[in-house]
Coordinates of C-alpha atoms in Angstrom, one line a residue:
P1 CA 13.8 61.3 20.8
V2 CA 15.4 63.4 23.5
A3 CA 15.5 61.7 26.9
V4 CA 15.1 63.8 30.0
A5 CA 17.8 63.7 32.6
G6 CA 17.1 64.7 36.2
P7 CA 16.8 63.7 39.8
V8 CA 14.9 60.6 40.7
A9 CA 11.8 61.2 42.8
A10 CA 11.5 57.6 44.0
P11 CA 12.8 56.9 47.5
V12 CA 16.6 56.2 47.4
A13 CA 18.9 54.6 49.9
V14 CA 20.5 57.1 52.3
A15 CA 22.8 56.8 55.2
A16 CA 21.2 56.2 58.6
P17 CA 20.8 59.4 60.6
A18 CA 23.1 60.0 63.5
A19 CA 21.8 58.9 66.9
G20 CA 19.2 61.4 68.1
A21 CA 18.9 63.1 64.8
K22 CA 15.5 63.3 63.1
A23 CA 15.0 61.5 59.8
P24 CA 14.5 63.9 56.8
K25 CA 10.8 64.5 56.1
A26 CA 9.6 63.0 52.9
T27 CA 8.6 65.4 50.2
T28 CA 5.1 65.3 48.7
L29 CA 6.4 63.7 45.6
E30 CA 8.1 60.9 47.6
R31 CA 4.9 60.3 49.5
V32 CA 2.9 60.0 46.3
V33 CA 5.4 57.4 45.0
A34 CA 5.4 55.5 48.3
L35 CA 1.6 55.4 48.5
G36 CA 1.4 54.5 44.8
R37 CA 3.6 51.5 45.4
S38 CA 2.2 50.3 48.8
D39 CA -1.5 51.1 48.5
N40 CA -2.5 51.6 44.9
R41 CA -6.2 51.2 44.2
V42 CA -6.3 51.9 40.5
Q43 CA -7.5 48.4 39.7
Q44 CA -10.3 48.7 42.2
H45 CA -11.6 51.7 40.4
L46 CA -11.3 49.9 37.1
W47 CA -13.0 46.8 38.4
H48 CA -16.0 48.8 39.6
L49 CA -16.2 50.7 36.3
S50 CA -15.9 47.6 34.1
N51 CA -17.7 44.9 36.1
E52 CA -20.1 46.6 38.4
I53 CA -21.2 49.3 35.9
G54 CA -20.1 47.8 32.6
P55 CA -20.0 49.5 29.2
R56 CA -20.9 53.2 29.2
L57 CA -22.4 54.2 25.8
T58 CA -23.2 57.9 25.6
A59 CA -26.9 58.4 26.4
S60 CA -27.2 55.1 28.2
H61 CA -28.3 54.6 31.8
Q62 CA -24.9 53.0 32.5
L63 CA -23.1 56.2 31.5
Q64 CA -25.2 58.3 33.8
E65 CA -24.5 55.7 36.6
S66 CA -20.8 55.9 36.0
C67 CA -20.7 59.7 36.0
E68 CA -22.6 59.8 39.3
W69 CA -20.3 57.2 40.7
A70 CA -17.2 59.1 39.7
R71 CA -18.5 62.3 41.1
E72 CA -19.1 60.6 44.5
V73 CA -15.7 59.0 44.4
F74 CA -14.0 62.3 43.9
A75 CA -16.1 63.8 46.6
S76 CA -15.1 61.0 49.0
F77 CA -11.5 62.2 48.6
G78 CA -12.5 65.7 49.7
L79 CA -12.5 67.2 46.3
S80 CA -15.1 69.7 45.0
S81 CA -16.9 67.6 42.4
R82 CA -19.9 68.1 40.1
L83 CA -21.5 67.0 36.9
E84 CA -21.5 69.7 34.2
R85 CA -24.1 69.4 31.5
W86 CA -22.9 69.9 28.0
G87 CA -25.7 68.7 25.8
E88 CA -28.3 66.0 25.1
F89 CA -29.0 63.2 22.7
P90 CA -32.5 62.8 21.1
V91 CA -32.9 59.1 22.1
G92 CA -31.4 56.9 24.8
F93 CA -30.1 53.4 24.2
D94 CA -29.3 50.5 26.5
R95 CA -27.8 47.2 25.3
G96 CA -28.8 44.0 27.0
P97 CA -27.5 40.4 26.4
W98 CA -27.1 39.1 22.9
K99 CA -26.4 35.6 21.6
G100 CA -26.8 33.7 18.4
R101 CA -26.2 30.4 16.6
M102 CA -26.5 28.7 13.2
T103 CA -28.8 25.8 13.6
R104 CA -28.8 24.5 10.0
P105 CA -27.0 23.0 8.1
E106 CA -24.6 22.8 11.1
E107 CA -24.5 24.0 14.7
M108 CA -22.2 27.0 15.3
E109 CA -22.3 29.6 18.1
L110 CA -21.9 33.0 16.6
V111 CA -19.6 35.8 17.6
F112 CA -21.2 39.2 16.7
T113 CA -22.3 42.6 17.8
T114 CA -24.9 45.1 16.6
P115 CA -24.4 48.8 16.1
A116 CA -25.6 51.0 18.9
W117 CA -28.9 52.7 18.4
T118 CA -30.3 49.8 16.3
P119 CA -33.3 47.7 17.5
G120 CA -33.2 44.2 18.9
T121 CA -35.2 41.0 18.2
N122 CA -37.7 41.0 21.1
G123 CA -36.6 37.5 22.1
A124 CA -35.0 34.7 20.2
L125 CA -35.7 35.0 16.5
S126 CA -35.1 31.9 14.3
A127 CA -35.3 32.4 10.5
A128 CA -33.8 31.3 7.2
A129 CA -30.8 33.1 5.8
V130 CA -31.0 34.6 2.3
L131 CA -27.9 35.8 0.4
Y132 CA -28.2 39.5 -0.7
P133 CA -29.0 39.4 -4.5
S134 CA -26.3 40.7 -6.9
S135 CA -28.5 41.0 -10.0
E136 CA -32.1 41.6 -11.0
E137 CA -32.4 37.8 -11.8
E138 CA -31.2 36.9 -8.3
L139 CA -33.6 39.4 -6.8
E140 CA -36.6 37.9 -8.6
A141 CA -35.6 34.4 -7.5
A142 CA -35.1 35.5 -3.9
R143 CA -38.3 37.6 -3.6
P144 CA -40.5 34.8 -2.2
R145 CA -38.0 34.1 0.6
L146 CA -37.2 37.7 1.7
A147 CA -40.0 38.2 4.2
G148 CA -38.9 37.4 7.7
A149 CA -35.4 36.3 6.6
W150 CA -31.9 37.1 7.7
I151 CA -30.4 38.9 4.7
V152 CA -26.7 38.1 4.5
Q153 CA -24.6 40.7 2.8
P154 CA -21.5 39.3 1.0
R155 CA -18.1 40.8 1.2
W156 CA -17.7 42.1 -2.4
G157 CA -14.4 42.0 -4.1
R158 CA -13.1 44.7 -6.5
G159 CA -15.7 45.2 -9.2
E160 CA -18.3 42.9 -7.6
R161 CA -20.4 45.4 -5.7
P162 CA -23.7 46.0 -7.6
A163 CA -24.2 49.4 -9.1
A164 CA -25.9 52.0 -6.9
E165 CA -29.1 52.0 -8.9
L166 CA -29.4 48.2 -8.7
R167 CA -28.6 48.3 -4.9
G168 CA -31.4 50.8 -4.5
T169 CA -33.9 48.5 -6.2
I170 CA -32.7 45.5 -4.2
D171 CA -32.8 47.4 -0.9
A172 CA -36.4 48.7 -1.6
A173 CA -37.6 45.2 -2.3
I174 CA -36.0 43.8 0.9
A175 CA -37.5 46.7 2.9
E176 CA -41.0 46.1 1.4
A177 CA -40.8 42.4 2.2
G178 CA -39.9 43.0 5.9
P179 CA -36.8 40.9 6.7
A180 CA -35.7 39.8 10.2
G181 CA -32.6 41.8 9.8
T182 CA -29.3 42.2 8.0
I183 CA -26.1 40.3 8.6
R184 CA -22.7 41.6 7.4
S185 CA -19.1 40.7 8.0
S186 CA -16.9 42.4 10.6
G187 CA -14.1 42.2 8.0
S188 CA -11.8 40.3 10.4
E189 CA -11.9 38.0 13.4
L190 CA -12.3 41.2 15.5
V191 CA -15.8 42.4 15.9
H192 CA -16.0 46.2 16.2
T193 CA -18.9 48.1 17.7
S194 CA -20.0 51.5 16.4
G195 CA -23.3 53.3 15.8
N196 CA -25.1 56.4 14.7
Y197 CA -26.7 58.3 17.7
Q198 CA -28.7 60.6 15.4
V199 CA -31.9 58.7 15.4
E200 CA -35.6 59.5 16.0
W201 CA -37.8 57.1 17.8
D202 CA -41.6 56.8 17.9
P203 CA -42.5 55.3 21.3
A204 CA -46.0 54.3 20.0
S205 CA -44.8 52.2 17.1
G206 CA -41.3 51.4 18.2
A207 CA -40.0 52.5 14.8
V208 CA -36.5 54.0 14.7
T209 CA -35.3 56.3 11.9
S210 CA -31.7 57.4 11.4
V211 CA -31.0 61.0 10.6
R212 CA -27.9 61.7 8.6
R213 CA -26.8 65.3 7.9
R214 CA -24.4 66.2 5.1
D215 CA -23.9 69.5 3.2
D216 CA -26.9 71.0 5.0
Q217 CA -29.1 68.2 3.8
E218 CA -30.9 65.6 5.9
R219 CA -31.5 62.0 4.9
R220 CA -33.8 59.8 7.0
E221 CA -33.8 56.1 6.8
P222 CA -35.6 53.3 8.8
V223 CA -33.2 51.4 11.1
G224 CA -33.5 47.7 11.2
V225 CA -31.8 44.9 13.1
T226 CA -28.2 44.8 11.9
V227 CA -25.7 42.1 12.9
V228 CA -21.9 42.5 12.5
L229 CA -20.6 38.9 12.5
R230 CA -17.0 37.7 12.9
D231 CA -15.6 37.3 9.4
G232 CA -14.7 33.6 9.4
Q233 CA -18.3 32.7 10.5
H234 CA -19.8 35.1 8.0
A235 CA -17.7 33.4 5.2
K236 CA -19.0 30.0 6.4
I237 CA -22.6 31.1 6.1
V238 CA -22.0 32.6 2.7
E239 CA -20.3 29.4 1.6
H240 CA -23.3 27.3 2.6
L241 CA -25.7 29.7 0.8
K242 CA -23.7 29.7 -2.4
A243 CA -23.7 25.9 -2.3
G244 CA -27.5 25.9 -2.1
A245 CA -27.8 24.7 1.5
E246 CA -30.7 25.8 3.7
V247 CA -29.3 28.0 6.4
E248 CA -31.2 28.8 9.6
L249 CA -30.0 31.3 12.2
E250 CA -31.3 31.9 15.7
L251 CA -30.5 35.3 17.2
S252 CA -31.5 36.9 20.5
I253 CA -30.7 40.6 20.8
D254 CA -31.8 42.7 23.7
N255 CA -31.5 46.3 22.5
R256 CA -33.7 48.9 24.1
F257 CA -34.4 52.6 23.3
F258 CA -35.8 55.0 25.8
E259 CA -37.4 58.4 25.3
G260 CA -35.2 61.5 25.2
P261 CA -33.9 64.0 25.2
V262 CA -31.2 62.5 27.3
P263 CA -29.1 65.1 29.2
L264 CA -25.3 64.5 29.1
Y265 CA -22.6 65.5 31.5
N266 CA -18.9 65.7 32.0
V267 CA -17.5 64.9 35.5
I268 CA -15.4 67.8 37.0
A269 CA -13.5 67.6 40.3
D270 CA -11.1 70.2 41.7
L271 CA -8.1 69.9 44.0
V272 CA -8.0 73.7 44.6
G273 CA -4.8 75.5 44.3
T274 CA -3.3 77.4 47.3
E275 CA -1.7 80.3 45.5
K276 CA -3.3 80.5 42.0
P277 CA -6.6 78.8 42.4
D278 CA -7.9 80.3 39.1
E279 CA -5.2 78.7 37.0
Y280 CA -5.5 75.1 36.1
V281 CA -3.9 71.8 35.2
Y282 CA -6.4 69.4 33.7
V283 CA -6.1 65.6 34.1
G284 CA -8.4 62.9 32.7
G285 CA -9.8 60.8 29.9
H286 CA -13.2 59.9 28.6
I287 CA -15.6 57.8 30.8
D288 CA -18.0 56.9 27.9
S289 CA -17.3 53.8 25.8
W290 CA -18.7 51.7 23.1
D291 CA -20.9 48.9 24.4
G292 CA -19.8 45.8 22.6
A293 CA -17.7 44.8 25.6
Q294 CA -16.9 46.3 29.0
G295 CA -15.1 49.5 27.9
T296 CA -12.0 48.7 29.9
V297 CA -9.1 49.5 27.6
D298 CA -11.0 52.3 25.9
N299 CA -11.2 54.1 28.2
G300 CA -11.7 52.7 31.7
T301 CA -8.0 52.6 32.1
G302 CA -7.6 56.3 31.6
V303 CA -10.5 57.1 34.0
A304 CA -9.0 54.8 36.7
T305 CA -5.6 56.4 36.5
A306 CA -7.1 59.8 36.8
I307 CA -9.2 58.8 39.8
E308 CA -6.2 57.1 41.5
A309 CA -4.0 60.1 40.8
A310 CA -6.5 62.3 42.7
R311 CA -6.6 59.8 45.6
L312 CA -2.8 59.6 45.8
L313 CA -2.4 63.4 45.8
V314 CA -4.9 63.9 48.5
L315 CA -3.5 61.2 50.7
A316 CA 0.0 62.5 50.2
G317 CA -1.1 65.9 51.5
A318 CA -0.5 67.7 48.2
K319 CA -1.1 71.4 48.3
P320 CA -0.7 72.4 44.6
K321 CA -0.2 76.1 43.8
R322 CA -2.6 75.9 40.9
T323 CA -5.9 74.0 40.8
I324 CA -5.6 70.5 39.5
R325 CA -8.9 69.8 37.7
F326 CA -9.9 66.2 37.1
A327 CA -12.2 65.9 34.1
L328 CA -13.9 62.8 32.8
W329 CA -15.4 63.5 29.4
T330 CA -18.4 62.0 27.7
G331 CA -19.5 61.8 24.1
E332 CA -15.9 61.2 23.1
E333 CA -16.7 58.2 20.9
Q334 CA -19.2 60.2 18.9
G335 CA -16.7 63.0 18.1
L336 CA -15.2 64.5 21.2
L337 CA -18.6 66.0 21.9
G338 CA -18.3 66.6 25.6
S339 CA -14.8 68.1 25.6
R340 CA -15.6 70.3 22.6
A341 CA -18.7 71.6 24.2
Y342 CA -16.9 72.3 27.4
V343 CA -14.1 74.2 25.7
E344 CA -16.5 76.3 23.7
A345 CA -18.5 77.1 26.8
H346 CA -15.5 78.3 28.8
P347 CA -13.4 80.8 26.7
E348 CA -12.6 82.6 30.0
L349 CA -10.5 79.5 31.0
W350 CA -8.4 79.2 27.9
P351 CA -5.6 81.6 29.0
K352 CA -5.6 80.2 32.5
I353 CA -5.0 76.5 31.7
S354 CA -1.3 75.5 31.9
A355 CA -1.8 72.0 30.4
V356 CA -4.3 69.2 29.7
L357 CA -3.2 65.6 30.2
I358 CA -5.3 62.9 28.5
H359 CA -4.8 59.2 29.1
D360 CA -6.8 57.4 26.3
G361 CA -4.3 54.9 24.8
G362 CA -5.2 51.8 26.7
T363 CA -3.4 49.8 29.4
N364 CA 0.2 50.2 28.3
Y365 CA 2.3 52.3 30.7
L366 CA 2.7 56.0 30.2
S367 CA 6.1 56.3 28.6
G368 CA 6.5 59.9 27.6
L369 CA 5.1 63.2 26.1
N370 CA 5.7 65.2 23.0
V371 CA 6.7 68.8 23.6
T372 CA 7.6 71.8 21.6
P373 CA 11.2 73.2 21.8
Q374 CA 9.9 76.3 23.6
M375 CA 8.4 74.3 26.4
Q376 CA 11.2 71.8 26.6
P377 CA 13.2 73.4 29.5
A378 CA 10.1 73.6 31.7
M379 CA 8.9 70.1 30.8
E380 CA 12.3 68.6 31.5
A381 CA 12.1 70.0 35.1
I382 CA 8.5 68.9 35.4
C383 CA 9.2 65.4 34.2
A384 CA 12.5 64.9 36.0
P385 CA 10.8 62.9 38.8
L386 CA 9.7 60.3 36.2
I387 CA 13.2 59.5 35.1
G388 CA 14.3 56.4 36.9
L389 CA 11.0 56.0 38.6
N390 CA 11.0 52.5 37.3
P391 CA 13.9 51.6 35.1
E392 CA 11.9 48.8 33.5
L393 CA 9.2 51.3 32.5
P394 CA 11.3 54.2 31.1
F395 CA 10.0 57.7 30.4
E396 CA 11.2 60.2 27.8
L397 CA 10.3 63.5 26.3
R398 CA 10.2 63.8 22.5
V399 CA 11.0 67.3 21.3
L400 CA 9.1 68.2 18.1
E401 CA 10.6 69.9 15.2
E402 CA 10.7 73.7 15.3
G403 CA 7.3 75.2 14.2
R404 CA 5.3 72.0 14.6
G405 CA 2.3 72.1 16.8
L406 CA 1.4 69.5 19.5
P407 CA 0.0 66.4 17.9
G408 CA -3.8 66.4 17.9
G409 CA -5.8 63.3 16.9
G410 CA -9.0 61.7 18.1
S411 CA -9.1 62.4 21.8
D412 CA -10.1 65.1 24.3
H413 CA -6.9 67.1 24.3
Q414 CA -7.6 68.2 20.7
P415 CA -10.3 70.8 21.4
F416 CA -7.9 72.5 23.9
I417 CA -5.0 72.5 21.4
A418 CA -7.3 74.2 18.9
K419 CA -7.6 77.1 21.3
G420 CA -3.9 77.4 21.9
V421 CA -3.9 75.5 25.2
P422 CA -1.1 72.9 25.6
G423 CA -2.9 69.5 25.3
F424 CA -1.0 66.3 25.8
F425 CA -1.8 62.7 24.8
W426 CA 0.5 60.4 26.7
N427 CA 2.8 58.2 24.7
Q428 CA 2.5 54.6 25.9
S429 CA 4.6 51.5 25.6
G430 CA 4.3 47.9 26.7
R431 CA 3.1 44.4 25.8
S432 CA -0.6 45.1 25.3
D433 CA -1.9 45.0 21.7
Y434 CA -4.3 48.0 21.7
S435 CA -5.9 47.2 18.4
H436 CA -7.0 43.8 19.7
H437 CA -9.2 45.5 22.3
H438 CA -10.1 48.9 20.8
H439 CA -13.8 48.9 20.2
T440 CA -13.8 45.1 19.9
Q441 CA -15.4 42.1 21.8
H442 CA -12.2 41.8 23.8
D443 CA -12.3 45.1 25.6
N444 CA -12.8 43.5 29.0
F445 CA -11.3 43.8 32.5
D446 CA -8.8 41.0 32.0
A447 CA -7.1 43.0 29.3
A448 CA -5.8 45.6 31.8
I449 CA -2.3 45.1 33.1
P450 CA -2.2 45.9 36.8
E451 CA 1.5 46.8 37.1
Y452 CA 1.2 49.2 34.1
Q453 CA -2.0 50.8 35.6
E454 CA -0.4 51.3 39.0
H455 CA 2.7 52.9 37.5
S456 CA 0.7 55.1 35.2
A457 CA -1.4 56.4 38.1
I458 CA 1.8 57.5 39.8
V459 CA 3.1 59.2 36.7
V460 CA -0.2 61.1 36.2
A461 CA -0.2 62.3 39.8
L462 CA 3.5 63.4 39.8
T463 CA 3.2 65.2 36.5
A464 CA 0.0 67.0 37.4
L465 CA 1.5 68.2 40.7
Q466 CA 4.7 69.3 39.1
L467 CA 2.8 71.3 36.4
A468 CA 0.6 72.9 39.0
D469 CA 3.7 74.1 41.0
Q470 CA 5.6 75.7 38.2
P471 CA 6.3 79.4 38.5
E472 CA 4.7 80.2 35.2
L473 CA 2.1 78.7 32.8
L474 CA 3.6 76.5 30.1
D475 CA 4.9 78.3 27.0
R476 CA 2.3 78.3 24.2
T477 CA 4.4 79.1 21.2
N478 CA 3.4 76.9 18.2
V479 CA 1.0 74.8 20.4
S480 CA -1.7 74.9 17.8
A481 CA -1.4 73.2 14.5
P482 CA -0.9 75.6 11.5
S483 CA -4.0 77.1 10.0
G484 CA -4.1 74.6 7.1
R485 CA -5.6 72.0 9.5
G486 CA -8.5 74.1 10.5
G487 CA -10.8 73.3 7.6
P488 CA -13.1 70.3 7.1
R489 CA -11.4 66.9 7.3
R490 CA -11.1 64.5 4.5
R491 CA -12.7 61.4 5.8
L492 CA -12.1 58.0 4.2
G493 CA -14.3 56.0 6.7
V494 CA -11.4 53.7 7.6
Q495 CA -9.9 52.2 10.7
F496 CA -6.1 51.8 10.3
E497 CA -3.5 49.7 12.1
D498 CA -0.3 51.2 10.7
A499 CA -1.3 51.4 7.0
T500 CA -3.4 48.2 7.1
I501 CA -7.2 48.6 6.9
T502 CA -8.9 46.9 9.8
E503 CA -12.4 48.3 9.5
L504 CA -14.5 50.1 6.9
I505 CA -17.5 52.2 7.5
E506 CA -20.4 51.4 5.2
G507 CA -21.1 54.3 2.9
G508 CA -17.7 55.9 3.5
K509 CA -15.4 57.0 0.7
A510 CA -13.1 54.0 0.9
A511 CA -16.0 51.5 1.0
E512 CA -17.6 53.2 -2.0
A513 CA -14.3 53.0 -3.8
G514 CA -14.2 49.2 -3.3
W515 CA -11.5 49.1 -0.6
K516 CA -11.5 46.0 1.6
V517 CA -10.4 45.1 5.1
G518 CA -6.8 43.7 4.9
D519 CA -5.8 46.1 2.1
V520 CA -2.5 47.8 2.8
L521 CA -2.3 51.5 1.7
L522 CA 1.1 52.0 0.0
S523 CA 1.0 55.6 -1.2
I524 CA -1.1 58.7 -1.6
D525 CA -0.4 60.9 -4.7
G526 CA 3.0 59.1 -5.0
A527 CA 4.1 59.7 -1.4
E528 CA 4.7 56.4 0.4
V529 CA 2.9 55.9 3.7
A530 CA 3.9 53.3 6.3
D531 CA 1.8 54.2 9.3
Q532 CA -1.4 56.1 10.2
R533 CA 0.4 59.3 11.0
E534 CA 1.9 59.4 7.4
V535 CA -1.5 58.4 6.0
F536 CA -3.2 61.3 7.7
T537 CA -0.4 63.7 6.8
E538 CA -0.6 62.9 3.1
L539 CA -4.4 62.7 3.1
R540 CA -4.6 66.3 4.2
R541 CA -2.0 67.6 1.7
G542 CA -2.8 69.4 -1.6
E543 CA -5.8 69.1 -3.8
S544 CA -9.0 67.3 -3.0
K545 CA -8.7 64.6 -5.7
K546 CA -6.2 62.0 -4.6
L547 CA -4.6 58.9 -6.1
F548 CA -4.2 55.9 -3.7
K549 CA -2.2 52.8 -4.3
L550 CA -3.0 49.7 -2.3
K551 CA -1.8 46.1 -2.0
R552 CA -4.4 43.3 -1.7
G553 CA -2.6 40.1 -1.3
E554 CA -0.2 40.1 -4.3
E555 CA -2.4 42.5 -6.3
L556 CA -1.5 46.1 -6.7
I557 CA -4.5 48.4 -7.0
E558 CA -5.0 52.1 -7.9
S559 CA -7.9 54.0 -6.6
T560 CA -8.9 57.6 -7.1
I561 CA -11.1 59.4 -4.6
D562 CA -12.4 63.0 -5.0
F563 CA -13.3 64.6 -1.7
G564 CA -14.9 67.5 -3.5
E565 CA -15.8 70.7 -1.7
E566 CA -15.7 69.1 1.7
G567 CA -12.0 68.7 1.4
G568 CA -10.7 71.5 -0.8
E569 CA -7.1 72.4 -1.2
R570 CA -5.2 72.9 2.0
A571 CA -1.7 73.0 3.4
A572 CA -0.2 69.8 4.8
P573 CA -0.3 69.6 8.6
R574 CA 2.9 69.9 10.5
E575 CA 2.6 67.4 13.3
G576 CA 5.0 65.6 15.5
S577 CA 5.4 61.9 16.2
T578 CA 3.2 60.2 18.8
E579 CA 2.4 56.7 19.8
R580 CA -1.4 57.3 19.4
P581 CA -3.3 54.0 19.0
P582 CA -5.1 53.3 15.7
A583 CA -7.4 56.1 14.8
R584 CA -10.3 56.5 12.4
D585 CA -10.2 58.9 9.5

């Protein structure tokens, strides 16, 4: 890491002016810092977003409410603000309250979620639990009890998962019987929320069908009630069932679909430049969230710092030379949909954007940026006011190796990088455990750290203004990753923390190969991996058939996965280090 040296922008002690002399006028940067320390409202923005509006699933009424609120907040600062439509979803989805308990053979309140775009229970639904059969004999024995039951899927160990043909027979029998729903383990004590937005809904019947597209083929399947239960509680239920006990579960899930198509928007607000209004610095994050909690850490925190940065700049009287454009993206959680669509719709803007700053790493304070050697001199000058801003919350630039592009990853800077525009994902440091809140039941307002949020809002404001006032646009040499990264990704269907699996997507490559939550990935094709960056690097290297070595407890496991044509031979990516929070691949 290369630390930046430079002048301190924070107010410093100076000798008192001589009698009758005028005190030196504070610079705009100094006014931003002073306001950010004395009148910082970032937590007020975050409170409203998290508590007054709540979670903001793409194509929910709450997302639309949040976009309209943000537009009006920007407008109240005097900015030119608007909603810009980028697309639509076929069906809308709102999540209401949910609760559940085991009533027999013991009382236990249940901690769970359901995937978005899956139906609810239409009130409290009490029914017997039946363990998913693992053989034809078990299926025949269970048939009389399947109708109206909660089907509990076990966590299969290596070699325990029934063959695909048998699973097809079992699933068909369960579907024909008409169960109450399916219950599966979260894989840990964290309960992660996800979901497939590609659904079709018949308002007359209330039936919902998922639409999955792969290799130009469509597969349609009915969508039923699906419960993702905290692992320890799931294990307790399975234990009772295997012991022959009668288990009864009572669940109330208020999930509601509404007729689409549902129009979707990004929020755009401009602090117009005084000299080069048609050149831009973009600042923001994504305002959508998953809806298993309040969506605070992912990504209310980034939205709040962007909004407060705008307020501080306006109050400080900032007159940037270039336009500072505040952009709050939607559809990020479903694949960067809003930012990708925006970038594709505006090719005329690509050569005019100096930089894109994305805060999407939670509540830890903004501690640095990764830069190319070519842009290092300019970025040192730009970030100089951040050095010493708060010695307890240090800031540094990390200069990437020559020839390596800016790190991409799973946030809204990536579509810009792909077009050669400098896109930055803030490095973050601090005491918050991002993985504890990311997409889990704990992503609530009390997870935000006020002093970090306040500091980060100041950092965003100062950096945006400094970028906007530079004589030239940032150097773009080697901004984009090498061409080897442009092809289709090799997706495991895994959530990583370092190299430990914290979540598996049902039907993904890893799940089909028998991987389990808690497995530690040791190597790929003989190359050792210790964190997610190394996992992704090796995953994309070389041929499509790859050998994985994992550790499960004390057991060492070898697993071969062939990505086939979807992940043919390609060059290894050349990417720099970043403190990106756990990402899915």
